[in-house]
XYZ file of C-alpha atoms in Angstrom:
434
model
C 108.241 -130.129 130.619
C 107.618 -132.664 127.895
C 110.777 -133.976 126.293
C 111.718 -136.675 123.854
C 114.840 -138.547 122.987
C 115.345 -138.342 119.254
C 117.523 -140.199 116.820
C 117.957 -143.331 118.935
C 117.841 -145.852 116.140
C 118.297 -149.555 115.943
C 117.792 -152.224 113.319
C 115.355 -155.001 114.163
C 115.050 -158.597 113.123
C 112.692 -161.311 114.264
C 114.633 -163.477 116.689
C 111.459 -165.140 117.858
C 110.946 -166.754 114.483
C 107.241 -166.015 114.922
C 105.259 -168.082 112.405
C 102.946 -166.114 110.181
C 99.368 -166.201 111.382
C 96.461 -167.221 109.256
C 94.778 -164.028 108.163
C 91.929 -162.880 105.915
C 92.819 -162.148 102.291
C 94.602 -158.804 102.037
C 92.944 -155.982 100.159
C 94.881 -153.874 97.668
C 96.759 -151.354 99.771
C 96.117 -147.693 99.054
C 98.779 -145.831 97.128
C 100.778 -143.457 99.342
C 101.406 -141.103 96.511
C 104.103 -142.877 94.479
C 104.269 -142.928 90.681
C 102.749 -139.462 90.460
C 99.185 -140.609 90.994
C 97.675 -137.615 92.757
C 98.166 -136.185 96.234
C 100.056 -138.340 98.720
C 97.673 -139.952 101.157
C 98.775 -139.729 104.812
C 99.402 -143.003 106.610
C 96.412 -144.372 108.492
C 96.981 -143.949 112.236
C 94.595 -146.013 114.361
C 94.146 -145.782 118.124
C 93.699 -149.225 119.648
C 92.617 -149.851 123.241
C 92.812 -153.467 124.378
C 90.058 -154.329 126.843
C 89.256 -157.964 127.420
C 86.560 -158.939 129.891
C 88.584 -161.337 132.024
C 90.403 -158.990 134.410
C 91.961 -160.940 137.281
C 92.147 -158.161 139.864
C 88.893 -156.206 139.417
C 85.985 -157.825 137.513
C 85.254 -155.879 134.297
C 87.747 -153.266 135.461
C 87.840 -151.575 132.050
C 84.250 -150.367 132.383
C 84.126 -149.919 136.156
C 83.145 -146.324 136.894
C 86.018 -144.046 137.848
C 84.885 -140.565 138.941
C 81.530 -141.255 137.306
C 82.908 -142.382 133.941
C 83.698 -145.927 132.761
C 87.466 -146.370 133.055
C 87.918 -146.909 129.317
C 85.881 -143.760 128.638
C 88.665 -141.483 129.859
C 91.184 -142.629 127.250
C 88.557 -142.874 124.511
C 87.595 -139.258 125.115
C 91.247 -138.189 124.893
C 91.871 -140.226 121.728
C 88.776 -138.979 119.911
C 89.293 -135.348 120.903
C 92.951 -135.394 119.860
C 91.865 -135.401 116.209
C 94.996 -137.258 115.052
C 93.536 -140.713 114.487
C 91.786 -141.832 111.303
C 90.047 -144.440 113.444
C 89.654 -145.266 117.134
C 89.148 -148.911 118.086
C 88.519 -151.054 121.131
C 89.567 -154.698 120.904
C 87.418 -156.768 123.239
C 85.787 -160.139 123.754
C 82.981 -158.853 125.997
C 79.513 -157.524 125.087
C 79.300 -154.935 127.882
C 82.697 -153.467 127.010
C 81.634 -153.336 123.354
C 78.487 -151.387 124.280
C 80.422 -148.843 126.356
C 83.036 -148.409 123.602
C 80.346 -147.688 121.003
C 78.598 -145.322 123.409
C 81.783 -143.216 123.514
C 82.109 -143.242 119.718
C 84.737 -145.938 119.179
C 84.646 -148.788 116.686
C 84.901 -152.326 118.027
C 87.085 -155.243 116.956
C 85.805 -158.495 118.445
C 88.950 -160.332 119.360
C 89.149 -164.101 119.152
C 89.365 -166.440 122.123
C 92.905 -167.266 120.960
C 94.155 -163.828 122.019
C 91.820 -163.391 125.013
C 93.533 -165.828 127.351
C 95.355 -164.910 130.552
C 98.574 -165.901 128.782
C 97.893 -163.755 125.688
C 100.117 -160.716 125.189
C 99.200 -157.247 123.997
C 101.289 -157.887 120.895
C 99.212 -160.973 120.077
C 95.997 -158.934 120.189
C 97.476 -156.080 118.138
C 98.741 -158.413 115.421
C 95.319 -160.041 115.204
C 93.739 -156.593 114.835
C 96.115 -155.722 111.989
C 95.324 -159.010 110.266
C 91.752 -157.791 109.869
C 92.530 -154.131 109.145
C 94.797 -153.867 106.168
C 94.131 -150.129 105.903
C 96.023 -149.374 109.133
C 99.665 -148.256 108.808
C 100.418 -147.135 112.374
C 98.944 -148.332 115.669
C 98.702 -146.168 118.769
C 98.177 -148.761 121.488
C 96.656 -146.831 124.412
C 96.232 -148.463 127.807
C 92.711 -148.294 129.244
C 94.225 -147.996 132.723
C 95.720 -144.528 132.101
C 92.765 -142.217 132.826
C 94.775 -138.985 133.090
C 95.914 -139.105 129.467
C 95.358 -135.816 127.600
C 94.811 -135.214 123.849
C 97.854 -132.922 123.717
C 100.138 -135.873 124.530
C 98.695 -137.915 121.669
C 98.950 -134.978 119.262
C 102.651 -134.534 119.962
C 103.398 -138.241 119.565
C 101.460 -138.403 116.278
C 103.627 -135.541 115.000
C 106.783 -137.422 115.979
C 105.645 -140.461 113.997
C 104.262 -138.651 110.960
C 106.524 -135.633 110.648
C 109.790 -136.695 112.280
C 109.941 -140.216 110.920
C 110.062 -142.289 114.085
C 109.070 -145.943 113.770
C 108.025 -146.250 117.403
C 107.363 -143.906 120.322
C 106.442 -144.908 123.871
C 105.522 -142.999 127.017
C 107.760 -142.555 130.042
C 107.674 -140.671 133.332
C 110.554 -139.195 135.316
C 111.083 -140.600 138.798
C 113.484 -139.671 141.556
C 114.021 -143.054 143.189
C 117.275 -144.565 144.367
C 117.735 -148.205 143.381
C 119.656 -150.949 145.169
C 120.658 -154.441 144.101
C 118.394 -157.227 145.275
C 119.797 -159.942 147.521
C 118.282 -163.403 147.331
C 117.150 -164.958 150.595
C 119.774 -167.187 152.169
C 122.639 -165.597 150.225
C 125.246 -163.841 152.314
C 125.915 -160.794 150.227
C 125.625 -157.081 150.766
C 123.387 -154.861 148.681
C 124.992 -152.369 146.320
C 123.710 -148.979 145.119
C 122.705 -149.004 141.447
C 122.199 -145.346 140.645
C 123.772 -143.306 143.420
C 126.862 -142.770 145.523
C 125.715 -143.096 149.171
C 128.589 -140.872 150.261
C 127.239 -138.083 148.037
C 123.488 -138.497 148.057
C 122.089 -135.772 145.819
C 119.170 -133.583 146.778
C 116.072 -134.110 144.646
C 116.436 -130.691 143.046
C 120.059 -131.459 142.133
C 119.258 -134.748 140.378
C 117.456 -135.157 137.076
C 116.090 -138.548 138.107
C 115.544 -141.440 135.691
C 113.028 -142.287 133.004
C 110.685 -145.250 133.418
C 108.052 -146.621 131.061
C 104.641 -145.741 132.454
C 102.640 -147.970 130.087
C 100.272 -145.207 128.977
C 100.815 -145.793 125.236
C 102.985 -147.460 122.611
C 102.932 -146.188 119.016
C 104.508 -148.330 116.322
C 104.440 -148.693 112.556
C 102.865 -151.750 110.998
C 106.038 -153.322 109.639
C 107.610 -153.244 113.093
C 104.609 -154.880 114.767
C 104.461 -157.602 112.122
C 108.081 -158.412 112.953
C 107.065 -158.929 116.582
C 107.968 -155.566 118.131
C 106.213 -152.574 119.681
C 109.536 -150.812 120.259
C 112.306 -150.731 117.682
C 113.560 -149.170 114.489
C 114.093 -145.445 114.856
C 112.515 -145.062 118.285
C 111.996 -142.336 120.845
C 110.360 -141.858 124.197
C 107.785 -139.242 125.092
C 107.978 -137.909 128.640
C 104.582 -137.381 130.253
C 103.954 -135.066 133.171
C 104.071 -136.924 136.482
C 100.542 -135.871 137.463
C 99.187 -137.331 134.213
C 101.052 -140.595 134.696
C 98.436 -142.682 136.492
C 98.308 -146.447 136.048
C 95.534 -148.082 138.026
C 97.049 -151.516 137.521
C 100.200 -150.552 139.350
C 100.350 -147.274 141.186
C 97.268 -146.555 143.205
C 93.992 -147.924 144.418
C 90.638 -146.850 143.080
C 89.595 -144.082 145.542
C 92.940 -142.326 145.230
C 92.781 -142.696 141.446
C 89.411 -140.944 141.443
C 90.860 -137.960 143.273
C 93.773 -137.797 140.828
C 91.459 -137.974 137.823
C 89.168 -135.266 139.157
C 92.175 -133.027 139.651
C 94.295 -133.847 136.597
C 92.025 -135.708 134.166
C 90.771 -134.534 130.781
C 87.090 -133.566 130.804
C 86.485 -132.679 127.182
C 87.080 -129.942 124.646
C 84.784 -127.396 126.262
C 86.249 -125.522 129.209
C 84.501 -126.106 132.502
C 82.568 -123.117 133.822
C 81.481 -122.389 137.356
C 78.110 -123.979 138.105
C 75.442 -121.505 139.269
C 72.291 -123.658 139.053
C 71.569 -127.310 139.815
C 68.248 -128.760 138.677
C 67.322 -132.089 140.250
C 64.543 -134.423 139.163
C 62.379 -135.252 142.165
C 61.258 -138.819 141.473
C 64.186 -141.219 141.333
C 66.847 -138.620 142.223
C 65.789 -136.703 145.313
C 63.587 -139.659 146.226
C 63.950 -143.354 145.419
C 60.835 -143.167 143.243
C 58.677 -145.103 145.702
C 55.322 -143.537 146.582
C 53.309 -144.535 149.625
C 49.645 -143.640 150.016
C 48.075 -143.268 153.459
C 44.589 -144.364 154.388
C 43.260 -140.861 153.776
C 44.807 -140.892 150.281
C 47.716 -138.613 151.161
C 50.993 -139.144 149.330
C 54.039 -140.123 151.374
C 57.602 -140.042 150.044
C 61.004 -140.588 151.626
C 64.389 -139.016 151.085
C 67.896 -139.364 152.458
C 69.150 -136.811 154.984
C 72.533 -136.913 153.183
C 70.833 -135.464 150.103
C 69.245 -132.682 152.144
C 72.704 -131.836 153.491
C 74.009 -131.843 149.909
C 71.379 -129.282 148.928
C 72.288 -127.135 151.932
C 76.000 -127.254 151.067
C 75.311 -126.297 147.450
C 73.225 -123.312 148.512
C 75.848 -122.180 151.007
C 78.412 -122.202 148.194
C 76.188 -119.940 146.096
C 74.642 -122.574 143.819
C 70.883 -122.308 143.316
C 69.058 -125.653 143.618
C 65.698 -126.220 141.955
C 63.486 -129.317 141.751
C 61.428 -130.591 138.830
C 59.000 -133.439 138.138
C 56.878 -134.569 135.227
C 54.457 -136.057 137.727
C 51.728 -134.081 139.433
C 53.205 -134.759 142.861
C 51.990 -132.919 145.921
C 53.732 -129.601 146.488
C 52.457 -129.681 150.053
C 54.257 -132.977 150.640
C 57.465 -131.634 149.066
C 57.244 -128.416 151.079
C 57.093 -130.480 154.254
C 60.649 -131.633 153.507
C 61.754 -128.048 154.257
C 64.399 -127.987 151.547
C 63.614 -124.359 150.658
C 63.947 -124.935 146.912
C 61.897 -123.567 144.059
C 60.104 -126.396 142.264
C 57.880 -127.153 139.310
C 55.695 -130.272 139.082
C 53.455 -131.730 136.375
C 55.974 -130.574 133.763
C 55.466 -132.108 130.287
C 58.581 -130.406 128.826
C 61.418 -130.263 131.340
C 63.879 -128.688 128.901
C 61.571 -125.692 128.356
C 61.264 -125.082 132.099
C 65.009 -125.411 132.724
C 65.663 -123.054 129.799
C 63.273 -120.537 131.334
C 65.040 -120.783 134.689
C 68.412 -120.395 132.974
C 67.333 -117.228 131.172
C 65.741 -115.870 134.333
C 69.118 -116.154 136.115
C 71.091 -114.856 133.123
C 73.127 -118.048 132.760
C 74.602 -119.912 129.819
C 74.000 -123.662 129.589
C 77.559 -124.390 130.746
C 76.692 -122.862 134.124
C 73.811 -125.276 134.677
C 74.032 -128.784 136.187
C 71.279 -131.380 135.996
C 70.659 -134.605 137.917
C 68.095 -136.846 136.189
C 67.219 -140.494 135.864
C 64.548 -141.008 133.209
C 63.969 -140.769 129.467
C 62.193 -137.448 130.113
C 65.480 -136.054 131.459
C 67.561 -136.980 128.420
C 67.401 -133.635 126.586
C 68.263 -131.684 129.732
C 71.169 -134.002 130.495
C 72.586 -133.481 127.009
C 72.154 -129.710 127.075
C 73.674 -128.654 130.383
C 77.315 -128.084 131.236
C 77.431 -130.790 133.909
C 75.129 -133.806 133.984
C 74.689 -136.738 136.313
C 72.423 -139.680 137.057
C 71.991 -142.038 140.034
C 73.428 -145.540 139.745
C 69.957 -146.987 139.136
C 68.956 -144.540 136.362
C 67.534 -145.929 133.128
C 69.998 -146.814 130.362
C 68.862 -143.918 128.144
C 69.699 -141.405 130.860
C 73.027 -143.093 131.637
C 74.115 -142.838 128.000
C 73.455 -139.075 127.989
C 75.606 -138.052 130.953
C 79.123 -137.253 132.008
C 78.844 -138.603 135.557
C 77.179 -141.740 136.912
C 76.852 -141.811 140.699
C 77.709 -144.821 142.814
C 74.622 -144.166 144.965
C 71.024 -144.875 143.938
C 68.315 -142.243 143.700
C 67.012 -141.195 147.110
C 69.988 -142.921 148.705
C 72.729 -140.305 148.564
C 73.051 -139.677 144.807
C 72.308 -135.963 145.143
C 74.920 -135.522 147.889
C 77.450 -137.456 145.800
C 76.745 -135.308 142.743
C 77.125 -132.185 144.906
C 80.589 -133.385 145.982
C 81.443 -133.973 142.321
C 80.406 -130.399 141.521
C 82.573 -129.040 144.327
C 85.631 -130.947 143.079
C 85.155 -129.710 139.521
C 84.607 -126.143 140.693
C 87.917 -126.363 142.534
C 89.458 -127.384 139.199
C 87.848 -124.359 137.519
C 89.152 -121.994 140.195
C 92.669 -123.444 140.006
C 92.736 -123.111 136.211
C 91.641 -119.467 136.460
C 94.461 -118.720 138.922
C 97.162 -120.110 136.621
């Protein structure tokens, strides 16, 4: 259950004596409805994700693919779909991160080198952002490393700020962990329990546990941030569900994070439907796109046995698999692969063919998956319910999809995409059983 502590207020000063930063000239602030001049304008709430390029642990971690999506894409999707922000921003110093942010629909603030150092704090970067965005009244600082964040969490926090008058709200998670005092090496002392009586150790179900910050987000009003605080004034916490509280910086390694995201992550506004048809582009997906020609002018192609197994597994689970190509490739050569799939080659309009197949099977677009890699696949990738591309797909195709494989075309991408489908179908089944 989500819960919040309300009414915990405190007055704040600026003990740091932070000097005022040089900033661009301020624009005239918009009236918030005083002096009877029309309808009161709601305060401008901006989502801000900080994503500098210089990650120490994992190079360009913020755009490294997690479950087929750039890490920062998960929180951007949640922020944009929440509908509570007047603007959604990414503050970065890196071109590649900027491109990914814009691809997901965010605006970009190019942060200065002054606040992009290893020693720079989040507060430094947020204050710089506010210096350039006088229109912003409230900042929702969302951590890029929290991929299981859901729009519903952000909607509830926005209501607490706007409707209930809190100056700051931050996310927490409940943990059932017993704590003990730390003993320094070489000191002859005994450790002491900090939150339990060892003689009466409670069972988990008999103990409410304790609340810990999980770092997923920090919302604060402008005046508080300009005083040097992200938490203060009339403040409250927002308790997130434990399964949604994933912090890749701290809690888990990447492979485990992927499994958590596939199970508990937010995949968009549209509900997932069970996939009944997978259409796979032949050149560059089933194969690596290389064509060999024998001395007698016969076409020779290669494929990965893992992908053939992927096709077999999909068919055994009741998913039809069909192959398509814009090239006039040899059906005889493809038949020799013994994949037992219906195929169409020399197709000038792939979308029309896939639409025909869809209607033939009586399916809606949400029940169709597509694996493509070229510009000619773009419309199909945008139309279907589940789309994917190999790691070496062209940039146009990559921008149109929901899942980017780790494997290249003809080198296991189809099998990987099949596994992704199975995981999502498990999510669909579980949601239907609830």
